[in-house]
Coordinates of C-alpha atoms and ligand atoms in Angstrom, one line a residue:
M1 CA -22.7 5.0 9.1
L2 CA -26.0 5.5 7.3
T3 CA -29.2 4.0 8.8
A4 CA -31.4 1.8 6.7
R5 CA -33.8 4.7 6.3
Q6 CA -31.1 7.1 5.1
I7 CA -29.9 4.5 2.6
F8 CA -33.4 4.1 1.4
T9 CA -34.0 7.8 1.0
R10 CA -30.7 8.3 -0.8
T11 CA -31.4 5.5 -3.2
S12 CA -34.9 6.7 -4.0
R13 CA -33.8 10.3 -4.4
G14 CA -30.9 9.7 -6.7
G15 CA -31.9 6.3 -8.0
L16 CA -34.5 4.4 -9.8
N17 CA -37.9 6.0 -9.9
R18 CA -36.9 9.5 -10.9
N19 CA -34.9 8.3 -13.8
I20 CA -37.4 6.2 -15.6
A21 CA -37.6 7.4 -19.1
N22 CA -40.9 5.9 -20.1
G23 CA -42.8 7.1 -17.0
S24 CA -44.7 3.8 -16.9
G25 CA -43.7 2.9 -13.4
S26 CA -40.8 1.1 -11.9
V27 CA -38.4 -1.2 -13.8
K28 CA -38.2 -4.7 -12.2
P29 CA -34.5 -5.7 -12.2
R30 CA -35.3 -9.4 -12.5
T31 CA -38.0 -11.9 -11.6
Y32 CA -37.2 -13.7 -8.4
A33 CA -37.4 -17.5 -8.5
T34 CA -40.0 -19.0 -6.3
S35 CA -37.7 -21.8 -5.2
P36 CA -33.9 -22.0 -4.8
K37 CA -33.9 -24.7 -7.4
E38 CA -35.0 -22.3 -10.1
F39 CA -32.8 -19.4 -9.0
K40 CA -30.6 -17.9 -11.6
L41 CA -28.9 -14.5 -11.8
S42 CA -30.0 -12.5 -14.7
P43 CA -27.9 -13.1 -17.8
T44 CA -24.7 -11.1 -18.3
I45 CA -24.0 -9.4 -21.6
K46 CA -21.7 -12.3 -22.7
Q47 CA -24.5 -14.8 -21.9
L48 CA -27.0 -12.7 -23.8
L49 CA -24.8 -12.3 -26.9
D50 CA -23.7 -15.9 -26.9
V51 CA -27.4 -16.9 -26.9
G52 CA -28.2 -14.3 -29.5
A53 CA -25.3 -15.3 -31.8
S54 CA -25.7 -19.1 -31.6
G55 CA -29.4 -19.4 -31.0
Q56 CA -28.3 -22.2 -28.6
A57 CA -29.9 -22.7 -25.3
G58 CA -28.1 -20.6 -22.8
P59 CA -29.2 -19.1 -19.5
S60 CA -32.2 -17.4 -21.1
S61 CA -32.3 -19.4 -24.3
K62 CA -33.5 -18.0 -27.6
A63 CA -36.5 -16.5 -25.8
A64 CA -34.1 -13.6 -25.0
E65 CA -34.4 -12.5 -28.6
E66 CA -37.3 -10.3 -29.5
T67 CA -38.6 -10.3 -25.9
T68 CA -38.0 -7.5 -23.4
T69 CA -34.7 -7.9 -21.6
T70 CA -33.2 -5.9 -18.8
V71 CA -29.4 -5.4 -18.9
C72 CA -27.1 -3.6 -16.5
G73 CA -23.7 -2.2 -17.3
W74 CA -21.5 0.9 -17.8
I75 CA -21.6 3.1 -20.8
K76 CA -18.3 2.5 -22.7
S77 CA -19.1 5.0 -25.5
I78 CA -22.1 6.9 -26.7
R79 CA -22.9 8.7 -29.9
K80 CA -26.0 11.0 -29.8
Q81 CA -27.9 11.9 -32.9
K82 CA -31.1 13.8 -33.5
N83 CA -33.6 10.9 -33.0
V84 CA -31.4 8.2 -31.7
A85 CA -28.4 7.6 -29.6
F86 CA -26.0 4.6 -29.9
A87 CA -24.4 3.4 -26.8
V88 CA -22.0 0.6 -26.2
L89 CA -22.7 -1.0 -22.8
T90 CA -20.2 -3.2 -21.0
D91 CA -20.6 -5.2 -17.9
G92 CA -17.0 -6.7 -18.1
S93 CA -18.3 -10.2 -18.9
E94 CA -16.7 -10.1 -22.4
D95 CA -14.7 -7.7 -24.6
R96 CA -17.3 -6.8 -27.2
G97 CA -19.9 -4.9 -25.3
L98 CA -23.5 -4.7 -26.2
Q99 CA -24.7 -2.0 -28.7
A100 CA -27.8 -0.3 -27.4
V101 CA -30.0 1.8 -29.7
L102 CA -31.7 4.4 -27.6
L103 CA -34.7 5.8 -29.5
R104 CA -34.8 9.3 -28.5
E105 CA -38.3 10.1 -29.3
G106 CA -40.0 10.5 -26.0
A107 CA -36.9 9.9 -23.9
E108 CA -36.4 12.8 -21.7
D109 CA -33.4 14.8 -22.9
G110 CA -32.2 15.2 -19.4
I111 CA -31.6 11.5 -19.1
L112 CA -29.6 11.2 -22.3
R113 CA -27.4 14.1 -21.2
R114 CA -26.5 12.1 -18.1
L115 CA -25.4 9.1 -20.2
T116 CA -21.7 9.6 -20.5
N117 CA -18.6 7.3 -20.6
G118 CA -18.6 5.4 -17.3
T119 CA -22.2 5.9 -16.2
A120 CA -23.8 2.9 -14.6
V121 CA -27.2 2.1 -16.2
Q122 CA -30.0 -0.3 -16.4
L123 CA -31.6 -0.7 -19.8
R124 CA -34.7 -2.4 -20.7
G125 CA -35.3 -3.2 -24.4
K126 CA -35.5 -5.8 -27.0
L127 CA -32.6 -7.9 -28.2
V128 CA -32.8 -8.0 -32.0
E129 CA -30.5 -9.1 -34.8
S130 CA -28.3 -6.2 -35.7
P131 CA -28.4 -4.8 -39.2
G132 CA -25.0 -3.1 -38.6
K133 CA -21.6 -4.7 -38.9
G134 CA -19.5 -5.7 -35.9
Q135 CA -22.2 -7.2 -33.7
S136 CA -24.7 -10.0 -34.2
H137 CA -27.3 -8.5 -31.9
E138 CA -28.2 -5.1 -30.4
L139 CA -30.6 -3.9 -27.8
V140 CA -33.3 -1.6 -28.9
V141 CA -34.6 0.6 -26.1
D142 CA -37.9 2.1 -27.2
E143 CA -40.3 3.5 -24.7
K144 CA -43.2 2.7 -26.9
E145 CA -42.3 -1.0 -26.5
A146 CA -41.9 -0.8 -22.8
G147 CA -38.2 0.2 -23.0
A148 CA -36.6 2.1 -20.3
I149 CA -33.3 3.8 -19.3
V150 CA -32.4 4.0 -15.6
V151 CA -29.3 5.8 -14.5
L152 CA -27.9 3.9 -11.5
G153 CA -24.8 5.9 -11.0
E154 CA -23.6 9.1 -12.8
C155 CA -20.0 9.6 -13.9
D156 CA -18.7 13.1 -14.2
P157 CA -17.1 13.3 -17.7
E158 CA -14.9 16.2 -16.7
S159 CA -13.1 14.5 -13.8
Y160 CA -13.4 10.8 -14.6
P161 CA -9.8 9.6 -14.8
I162 CA -10.5 6.8 -17.4
Q163 CA -11.0 8.9 -20.5
K164 CA -11.6 7.4 -23.9
K165 CA -8.2 8.3 -25.2
T166 CA -5.3 5.8 -25.0
L167 CA -3.9 5.9 -21.5
T168 CA -0.3 4.8 -20.7
P169 CA 0.4 1.9 -18.5
E170 CA 2.2 4.2 -16.0
Y171 CA -0.9 6.4 -15.8
L172 CA -3.1 3.4 -15.2
R173 CA -0.8 2.0 -12.5
D174 CA -1.4 5.3 -10.7
H175 CA -5.1 4.6 -10.9
T176 CA -5.1 0.9 -10.0
H177 CA -8.5 1.0 -8.5
L178 CA -10.1 2.1 -11.8
R179 CA -7.9 0.5 -14.4
A180 CA -9.9 -2.7 -14.6
R181 CA -12.4 -0.6 -16.5
T182 CA -10.0 -0.4 -19.5
T183 CA -10.3 -2.9 -22.3
Q184 CA -6.7 -4.1 -21.7
I185 CA -6.9 -4.7 -18.0
A186 CA -10.3 -6.2 -18.2
S187 CA -9.1 -8.6 -21.0
M188 CA -6.1 -9.5 -18.9
L189 CA -8.3 -10.4 -15.9
R190 CA -10.5 -12.5 -18.0
L191 CA -7.5 -14.2 -19.5
R192 CA -6.3 -15.1 -16.0
H193 CA -9.7 -16.6 -15.4
T194 CA -9.6 -18.5 -18.7
L195 CA -6.1 -19.9 -18.1
N196 CA -7.0 -20.8 -14.5
R197 CA -10.1 -22.6 -15.7
R198 CA -8.3 -24.5 -18.4
L199 CA -5.4 -25.4 -16.2
S200 CA -7.8 -26.7 -13.6
A201 CA -9.5 -28.8 -16.3
W202 CA -6.2 -30.1 -17.6
M203 CA -4.9 -31.0 -14.1
D204 CA -8.2 -32.7 -13.3
G205 CA -8.1 -34.7 -16.4
E206 CA -4.6 -36.0 -15.5
G207 CA -5.7 -37.0 -12.0
F208 CA -4.2 -34.1 -10.0
T209 CA -6.0 -32.9 -6.9
S210 CA -6.1 -29.2 -6.2
V211 CA -4.9 -28.5 -2.7
Q212 CA -4.4 -25.4 -0.6
T213 CA -1.1 -24.8 1.2
P214 CA -0.2 -22.1 3.7
V215 CA 1.0 -18.7 2.8
V216 CA 2.7 -18.2 6.2
T217 CA 5.6 -20.5 6.6
G218 CA 8.8 -21.1 8.5
N219 CA 11.0 -21.9 5.5
D220 CA 12.7 -20.2 2.6
A221 CA 12.1 -23.0 0.1
E222 CA 14.3 -21.6 -2.6
G223 CA 17.1 -20.6 -0.1
A224 CA 17.6 -17.3 -1.9
G225 CA 17.1 -15.1 1.2
E226 CA 14.3 -13.1 -0.4
V227 CA 11.6 -13.6 2.2
F228 CA 9.3 -11.2 3.8
S229 CA 8.9 -11.7 7.5
V230 CA 5.6 -11.8 9.2
S231 CA 5.1 -10.2 12.6
V232 CA 2.5 -8.5 14.7
A233 CA 2.2 -4.8 13.8
G234 CA 4.3 -2.7 16.2
Q235 CA 6.5 -5.7 17.3
S236 CA 9.9 -6.4 16.0
S237 CA 10.2 -8.9 13.2
P238 CA 12.5 -11.9 13.0
S239 CA 15.8 -11.6 11.2
S240 CA 16.0 -14.4 8.7
P241 CA 14.4 -17.8 8.1
S242 CA 17.8 -19.5 8.6
S243 CA 17.3 -19.0 12.3
S244 CA 14.2 -21.1 12.1
T245 CA 15.5 -23.6 9.7
T246 CA 18.5 -24.3 11.9
Q247 CA 16.5 -24.3 15.1
S248 CA 17.9 -27.1 17.1
S249 CA 17.0 -28.6 20.5
E250 CA 19.6 -26.3 22.1
A251 CA 18.3 -23.2 20.3
A252 CA 17.1 -20.3 22.4
P253 CA 13.4 -20.5 23.4
P254 CA 11.1 -18.5 21.1
E255 CA 11.0 -14.8 21.7
P256 CA 7.7 -14.1 23.5
E257 CA 6.7 -11.6 20.9
E258 CA 6.7 -14.1 18.1
F259 CA 3.1 -14.8 17.3
F260 CA 3.7 -18.3 16.1
G261 CA 6.3 -19.0 18.7
R262 CA 8.9 -19.1 15.9
P263 CA 9.9 -16.8 13.1
A264 CA 7.3 -16.6 10.3
F265 CA 7.6 -15.6 6.7
L266 CA 5.5 -15.2 3.6
T267 CA 6.1 -18.2 1.3
V268 CA 8.3 -17.9 -1.7
S269 CA 7.1 -21.3 -3.0
H270 CA 4.5 -23.9 -2.0
Q271 CA 6.7 -26.7 -3.2
L272 CA 7.8 -28.2 0.1
H273 CA 4.3 -28.3 1.5
L274 CA 3.0 -29.8 -1.8
E275 CA 5.6 -32.5 -1.4
A276 CA 3.9 -33.5 1.9
F277 CA 0.6 -33.8 0.1
A278 CA 2.1 -35.6 -2.9
T279 CA 3.4 -38.3 -0.7
A280 CA -0.2 -39.0 0.3
L281 CA -2.4 -38.0 -2.6
S282 CA 0.1 -38.8 -5.4
R283 CA -0.7 -35.9 -7.7
V284 CA -1.4 -32.4 -6.3
W285 CA -1.3 -28.8 -7.6
T286 CA -2.0 -25.3 -6.5
L287 CA -2.2 -21.9 -7.9
S288 CA -1.3 -19.6 -5.1
P289 CA 0.3 -16.3 -4.2
C290 CA 4.0 -16.2 -3.5
F291 CA 6.1 -13.4 -2.2
R292 CA 9.7 -12.4 -3.0
A293 CA 11.5 -9.4 -1.5
E294 CA 13.4 -8.9 -4.7
P295 CA 14.4 -5.3 -5.2
S296 CA 14.7 -5.8 -8.9
L297 CA 12.5 -3.5 -11.0
T298 CA 12.5 -5.5 -14.2
R299 CA 9.4 -6.0 -16.4
R300 CA 9.3 -9.6 -15.3
H301 CA 9.4 -9.3 -11.4
L302 CA 6.7 -8.6 -8.9
A303 CA 7.0 -8.8 -5.1
E304 CA 3.6 -10.6 -4.9
F305 CA 3.0 -13.0 -7.8
W306 CA 0.9 -16.1 -8.4
M307 CA 2.5 -19.5 -9.1
L308 CA 1.1 -22.7 -10.4
E309 CA 2.9 -25.5 -8.7
A310 CA 2.4 -29.2 -9.2
E311 CA 4.0 -32.1 -7.5
W312 CA 3.5 -35.8 -8.2
A313 CA 4.8 -39.1 -6.9
F314 CA 5.8 -42.3 -8.7
T315 CA 7.7 -40.6 -11.5
H316 CA 9.4 -43.2 -13.6
V317 CA 12.8 -42.8 -15.1
G318 CA 12.6 -44.1 -18.6
E319 CA 15.0 -43.5 -21.5
G320 CA 16.9 -40.2 -21.6
R321 CA 17.4 -37.8 -18.8
P322 CA 15.8 -38.4 -15.4
V323 CA 14.1 -35.0 -15.8
D324 CA 12.6 -35.7 -19.2
G325 CA 9.4 -37.0 -17.7
V326 CA 8.8 -33.7 -15.9
C327 CA 9.4 -31.7 -19.1
N328 CA 6.9 -33.9 -20.9
V329 CA 4.2 -33.1 -18.3
V330 CA 4.9 -29.3 -18.5
E331 CA 4.9 -29.2 -22.3
A332 CA 1.8 -31.3 -22.6
M333 CA 0.0 -29.1 -20.1
L334 CA 1.0 -25.8 -21.9
R335 CA 0.0 -27.2 -25.3
G336 CA -3.3 -28.4 -24.0
V337 CA -4.1 -25.2 -22.1
V338 CA -2.7 -22.5 -24.3
G339 CA -2.7 -24.0 -27.8
P340 CA -6.5 -23.8 -28.5
L341 CA -6.6 -20.2 -27.4
L342 CA -4.2 -19.3 -30.2
Q343 CA -5.8 -21.2 -33.1
V344 CA -6.8 -19.1 -36.1
S345 CA -8.9 -19.5 -39.0
S346 CA -7.0 -19.0 -42.2
S347 CA -9.5 -16.6 -43.7
S348 CA -8.8 -13.5 -41.5
T349 CA -5.9 -11.5 -40.3
P350 CA -4.1 -13.4 -37.5
Q351 CA -5.0 -11.0 -34.6
E352 CA -8.7 -10.9 -35.3
A353 CA -9.0 -14.6 -35.8
L354 CA -7.4 -15.8 -32.6
A355 CA -9.8 -18.2 -30.9
D356 CA -9.8 -16.3 -27.6
P357 CA -11.1 -12.7 -27.9
D358 CA -9.2 -11.6 -24.8
V359 CA -5.9 -12.9 -26.2
A360 CA -6.7 -11.1 -29.5
A361 CA -7.6 -7.9 -27.6
L362 CA -4.3 -8.0 -25.6
W363 CA -2.2 -8.6 -28.7
S364 CA -3.7 -5.7 -30.5
Y365 CA -3.3 -3.3 -27.6
T366 CA -0.4 -0.8 -27.9
T367 CA 0.4 2.7 -26.7
P368 CA 2.7 5.3 -28.0
S369 CA 5.0 4.7 -25.0
A370 CA 5.2 0.9 -25.8
L371 CA 8.7 -0.5 -25.9
T372 CA 7.7 -3.1 -28.5
S373 CA 6.9 -1.8 -32.0
P374 CA 3.8 -3.2 -33.8
E375 CA 6.1 -5.0 -36.3
Q376 CA 8.0 -6.6 -33.4
K377 CA 4.7 -7.5 -31.8
K378 CA 3.6 -9.2 -34.9
K379 CA 6.9 -11.2 -35.0
E380 CA 6.5 -12.2 -31.4
M381 CA 3.0 -13.5 -31.9
E382 CA 4.1 -15.5 -34.9
V383 CA 6.9 -17.1 -32.8
L384 CA 4.3 -17.9 -30.1
R385 CA 1.9 -19.4 -32.5
R386 CA 4.6 -21.4 -34.3
A387 CA 5.5 -23.0 -30.9
F388 CA 2.0 -24.3 -30.5
A389 CA 1.5 -25.3 -34.1
S390 CA 4.6 -27.5 -34.2
E391 CA 4.0 -31.1 -33.7
K392 CA 7.5 -31.9 -32.4
W393 CA 8.6 -31.6 -28.8
W394 CA 10.2 -28.3 -28.0
P395 CA 14.0 -28.5 -28.0
R396 CA 15.7 -29.8 -24.9
L397 CA 19.4 -29.5 -24.1
S398 CA 21.6 -29.8 -21.1
Y399 CA 23.0 -26.8 -19.3
T400 CA 26.4 -28.0 -20.4
Q401 CA 25.3 -27.9 -24.1
A402 CA 23.8 -24.4 -23.5
V403 CA 27.1 -23.1 -22.2
A404 CA 28.9 -24.6 -25.1
I405 CA 26.5 -23.0 -27.6
L406 CA 26.9 -19.6 -25.9
R407 CA 30.7 -19.8 -25.8
R408 CA 30.9 -20.7 -29.4
A409 CA 28.6 -17.8 -30.3
A410 CA 30.9 -15.5 -28.3
R411 CA 34.0 -17.0 -30.0
L412 CA 35.3 -18.1 -26.6
P413 CA 37.5 -21.2 -26.4
A414 CA 35.6 -24.4 -25.6
E415 CA 35.8 -25.5 -22.0
E416 CA 37.4 -28.9 -21.6
E417 CA 34.4 -31.0 -20.7
G418 CA 31.7 -28.7 -22.1
E419 CA 31.6 -29.9 -25.7
I420 CA 28.5 -31.9 -26.5
P421 CA 27.2 -30.8 -29.9
V422 CA 23.5 -30.0 -30.3
E423 CA 22.1 -31.2 -33.6
G424 CA 21.3 -28.4 -36.1
V425 CA 22.7 -25.6 -34.0
E426 CA 25.2 -23.6 -36.1
T427 CA 27.7 -21.1 -35.0
P428 CA 26.7 -17.6 -36.0
K429 CA 28.7 -15.8 -38.7
K430 CA 29.2 -12.7 -36.5
R431 CA 30.5 -12.9 -33.0
V432 CA 27.8 -12.4 -30.3
K433 CA 28.8 -10.0 -27.6
F434 CA 27.6 -10.9 -24.1
E435 CA 28.0 -8.6 -21.1
F436 CA 28.6 -11.7 -18.9
E437 CA 30.9 -14.5 -20.0
P438 CA 29.1 -17.8 -20.3
R439 CA 31.0 -20.2 -18.1
W440 CA 30.2 -23.7 -16.8
G441 CA 29.3 -23.3 -13.2
A442 CA 28.0 -19.7 -13.5
Q443 CA 24.3 -18.7 -13.7
L444 CA 22.8 -18.2 -17.1
Q445 CA 22.1 -14.5 -17.4
A446 CA 19.0 -13.1 -18.9
E447 CA 21.0 -12.2 -22.0
H448 CA 22.1 -15.8 -22.4
E449 CA 18.5 -17.1 -22.0
K450 CA 17.3 -14.6 -24.4
Y451 CA 19.9 -15.6 -27.0
L452 CA 19.0 -19.3 -26.7
A453 CA 15.2 -18.9 -26.8
E454 CA 15.0 -16.1 -29.4
V455 CA 18.0 -16.4 -31.6
V456 CA 19.2 -20.0 -31.5
F457 CA 15.9 -21.9 -31.3
G458 CA 13.1 -19.3 -31.8
S459 CA 11.0 -21.5 -29.6
P460 CA 10.5 -22.5 -26.0
V461 CA 13.5 -24.5 -24.9
F462 CA 14.1 -26.7 -21.9
V463 CA 17.6 -26.3 -20.4
C464 CA 18.2 -29.3 -18.1
D465 CA 20.7 -30.6 -15.6
Y466 CA 22.3 -27.5 -14.1
P467 CA 25.3 -27.6 -11.8
R468 CA 24.4 -28.7 -8.3
T469 CA 26.0 -25.6 -6.8
L470 CA 23.5 -23.3 -8.7
K471 CA 20.3 -25.0 -7.6
P472 CA 18.4 -25.5 -4.3
F473 CA 19.0 -28.4 -2.0
Y474 CA 15.9 -30.4 -2.9
M475 CA 16.9 -31.3 -6.4
K476 CA 18.0 -34.9 -7.2
V477 CA 21.7 -35.3 -7.8
N478 CA 22.4 -36.9 -11.2
E479 CA 24.5 -40.0 -11.5
G480 CA 28.0 -39.6 -13.0
G481 CA 29.0 -36.1 -12.0
V482 CA 32.0 -35.7 -9.8
G483 CA 32.9 -32.9 -7.4
E484 CA 32.4 -29.5 -9.0
R485 CA 30.9 -31.1 -12.1
E486 CA 28.0 -32.6 -10.3
T487 CA 24.6 -31.7 -11.8
V488 CA 21.0 -32.0 -10.6
A489 CA 17.9 -33.4 -12.4
C490 CA 16.2 -30.1 -13.1
F491 CA 15.1 -27.8 -16.0
D492 CA 14.3 -24.2 -16.7
L493 CA 11.8 -23.7 -19.6
L494 CA 13.0 -20.5 -21.4
V495 CA 10.4 -18.9 -23.7
P496 CA 11.1 -16.2 -26.3
Y497 CA 10.6 -12.6 -25.1
I498 CA 9.8 -13.7 -21.5
G499 CA 12.7 -15.7 -20.3
E500 CA 12.2 -18.4 -17.6
L501 CA 8.6 -19.4 -17.5
V502 CA 8.7 -22.7 -15.6
G503 CA 11.3 -24.4 -13.4
G504 CA 11.1 -27.9 -12.1
S505 CA 13.0 -30.9 -11.0
V506 CA 13.1 -34.5 -9.8
R507 CA 13.2 -34.3 -6.0
E508 CA 16.0 -36.0 -4.0
E509 CA 14.4 -39.0 -2.3
R510 CA 17.6 -40.5 -1.0
V511 CA 17.7 -39.4 2.7
E512 CA 21.5 -39.4 3.0
V513 CA 22.1 -37.4 -0.2
L514 CA 19.3 -35.0 0.8
R515 CA 20.7 -34.5 4.2
E516 CA 24.1 -33.8 2.7
S517 CA 22.5 -31.2 0.4
M518 CA 20.8 -29.6 3.4
V519 CA 24.1 -29.4 5.3
R520 CA 25.7 -27.8 2.3
A521 CA 22.9 -25.2 2.1
G522 CA 23.4 -24.5 5.8
L523 CA 19.9 -25.6 6.7
V524 CA 21.0 -28.2 9.2
G525 CA 24.2 -28.9 11.0
A526 CA 26.5 -31.9 10.1
E527 CA 26.0 -33.3 13.6
E528 CA 23.2 -35.7 14.6
G529 CA 20.0 -34.2 16.0
S530 CA 20.6 -30.8 14.3
D531 CA 17.8 -31.2 11.8
E532 CA 14.8 -30.8 14.1
A533 CA 13.2 -28.0 12.1
W534 CA 13.5 -30.1 8.9
Q535 CA 12.7 -33.5 10.3
W536 CA 9.3 -33.3 8.7
Y537 CA 10.8 -32.9 5.3
L538 CA 13.2 -35.9 5.9
D539 CA 10.2 -37.9 7.2
L540 CA 8.6 -37.7 3.8
R541 CA 11.5 -39.8 2.5
Q542 CA 11.9 -41.9 5.6
Y543 CA 8.4 -43.2 5.6
G544 CA 7.4 -44.7 2.3
G545 CA 9.5 -42.3 0.3
A546 CA 8.6 -42.5 -3.3
P547 CA 10.3 -41.0 -6.3
H548 CA 8.6 -37.7 -7.1
A549 CA 9.0 -34.5 -9.0
G550 CA 7.4 -31.1 -9.6
F551 CA 7.5 -27.7 -11.2
G552 CA 6.5 -24.1 -10.7
M553 CA 5.2 -21.7 -13.3
G554 CA 4.9 -18.0 -12.8
F555 CA 1.3 -17.2 -13.6
E556 CA 1.8 -13.5 -14.6
R557 CA 4.6 -14.6 -16.9
L558 CA 2.3 -17.0 -18.6
V559 CA -0.3 -14.2 -19.0
A560 CA 2.4 -12.0 -20.5
W561 CA 3.5 -14.7 -22.9
V562 CA 0.1 -15.7 -24.1
G563 CA -1.3 -12.1 -24.3
G564 CA 1.9 -10.4 -25.6
V565 CA 1.9 -8.1 -22.5
E566 CA 5.0 -6.1 -22.1
N567 CA 5.2 -5.9 -18.3
V568 CA 4.0 -8.3 -15.7
R569 CA 2.6 -5.3 -13.8
E570 CA -0.2 -5.4 -16.4
C571 CA -0.7 -9.1 -15.8
V572 CA -2.2 -8.9 -12.3
G573 CA -5.0 -6.7 -11.1
M574 CA -3.2 -4.9 -8.3
P575 CA 0.5 -5.2 -8.7
R576 CA 3.0 -4.8 -5.9
W577 CA 6.7 -4.2 -6.5
A578 CA 9.6 -2.7 -4.6
G579 CA 8.6 0.8 -3.7
R580 CA 5.0 0.5 -4.8
M581 CA 1.8 -0.8 -3.2
L582 CA -1.2 1.3 -3.9
L583 CA -4.5 0.3 -2.2
Ligands
LIG601 N1 7.5 -25.8 -7.3 C1 8.5 -25.1 -7.7 O1 8.4 -23.9 -7.4 C2 9.5 -25.6 -8.6 C3 10.9 -25.4 -8.1 N2 11.3 -24.1 -7.9 C4 11.9 -26.2 -9.0 O2 12.6 -25.5 -9.8 O3 11.9 -27.4 -9.0

C-alpha cells in the first residue's frame, strides 16, 4: 500500500504541474462551493454541449460559452497538423464527444506527442460556436487565452487493446474491462440507463412503487430446476430447491453447514416476493438481477440477467380474456417508454434521425463478422418502428390459435379442437418446414415463435392462454378447460428477431386450486400439513386475497430489441454465461 506521501509524490511527479502547457501555474479543476447548497459537480461534456446547442439554462448556463471552461475526458481521436491539432474528447456522458482545437503555437511539442487515443486529459479553453459541420460547439485551447492541456494519464498507443479500427464482439468480450470505452458498449450502457429512467417514470406515473426483493431465496419460482445454489465457500452446497420447498415438519433438521439453516439459491425471478408486497402496496415493480443455470449458449441467454417485474392487485376482468388487462399494461408501458426513442423527423435518413442518439448509434453499428447484413438490419429497424407507429393494439391470439396457424402453414391436419380462425391470417402458398411439429400441448419452439412474429404478423404478438401443463403453478386456471385441455390465464409477448420479450399472467388466487397446482408441481404433498415451506405464499390468498397479476420482461432482450443488438452479451456491461465469467 502506498502512503499518503508516496501517493502525493507520484501524483506530482507524473501529474499536473509538469504537464501544464502554458506554464502559467496550476490549473484549478473546479471552483469549490462555499456551502453544500451551492455544490455542483463540474459539467460533463453532454451538459456543456446541451447548453451550447440550446442556449438554455443548464448546469453552467449560457455563461459556459465564450468563457474559459475546464473539461476532462479521454482522447477518442486526434489529428495533428502544423499549427493546430484537432482532438475529439469523450467523457462517456454522450455519444458525440467534444471537438477540441488545440492551437499548437506555444504548446510544447512533447505534450502533443503524448496525446494519443485513450489518454486521459484535462483541457482548459473556450467553448465557441463551431464553424465546422457535425458539432454545434467546440473547445478552443489557446495558451494565449489562458488555455491549458494537462495529461492526467498516458495511454501507450502500441499496446492499448482498444485500437481505433473496428473490433469484433468476440475480441471485446475478451477485454470486458475495457470494452465500455467503445462507442457501441458505451451507447448500450447509456441506453440501459435511459430505459431504466423512462420505465421508472412510467411506473411512477401509473402509481407503482419500486421495491427491492431478495436475491438469495429458498424457492425456484419458475420450477424449471435451473437454480444456482448458494453456500459458504469450501462447504458443500445443497442439492436442489425442491428439498426446501417440500420441507415439512417431519423433514430432517437443517444441516449445520447451511448458512441460512436451509438450502439457499440465487433467485430466478422476484415474482413470488413481489406478490407479497403487491398484496399490501397494490402496485409494485422491481428491476433486479436474476440467475439461471441454463447451459444454453444462444444469443438470447445469459446466466445473470436483469428483469423488470411488476405485480399489481385488484385486476379486473372485463370483456375478453382474463389476461387481456395484463397485456394492456405491458403494451402501454412499452409504447410509452420505447416509442418516443424511435421517433424520426421525415427530413433525414432513418438512422440519423432517431430521437435517441444512443439507439441510433447502436443501430448503425456493424462489424464484418456480424450475422445480420446491413439490409437485414434496415428491415428489422423498419419492423420495430412500424410496431410503435401503429395506433392499433398489437395482435393477440390464443395458444390454440397459434398452434392452428402453425399446423396449417406446415400443411399438417387440423387438430380436433384446435380450429379457431384468426382474422386476416392466410395460409402461405408454400409449405413451411418446421424442425419440431407444432402440436397442442407441446411447447412453442423458437422456430414457431419466430414464424409467428416475423412472418405471420411482422409485429409484436401476444400469445395467450397456454396449456396448464406447460406453465408454472402460480398461473390462474381458466374457466371451461377440461382435463388435458385446461389452460391458464397467461401470455408470452413475442417480438420479431428477439422471440419472447415478456411473460405474464393472472395469478391463481383461489386457495384450493392453487394448492392443487402446487401438489401437481411437486412443491407440497397432498396430505394436510405438508405445505409448511409454502404456507407464506398460501397466506397471501388466505388473508385478504385479492385478484392480482404480473409480468416479467428480460431487460437485456429489451435493449437488444430497441438497439438492434445481435447478442444479449452486448446488452449488459459484464456478461456471464455458461463457461464464461471474466472479472
Ligand atoms: N414476474 C415474472 O417473472 C412473470 C412470470 N414468469 C409469468 O410469466 O407470469
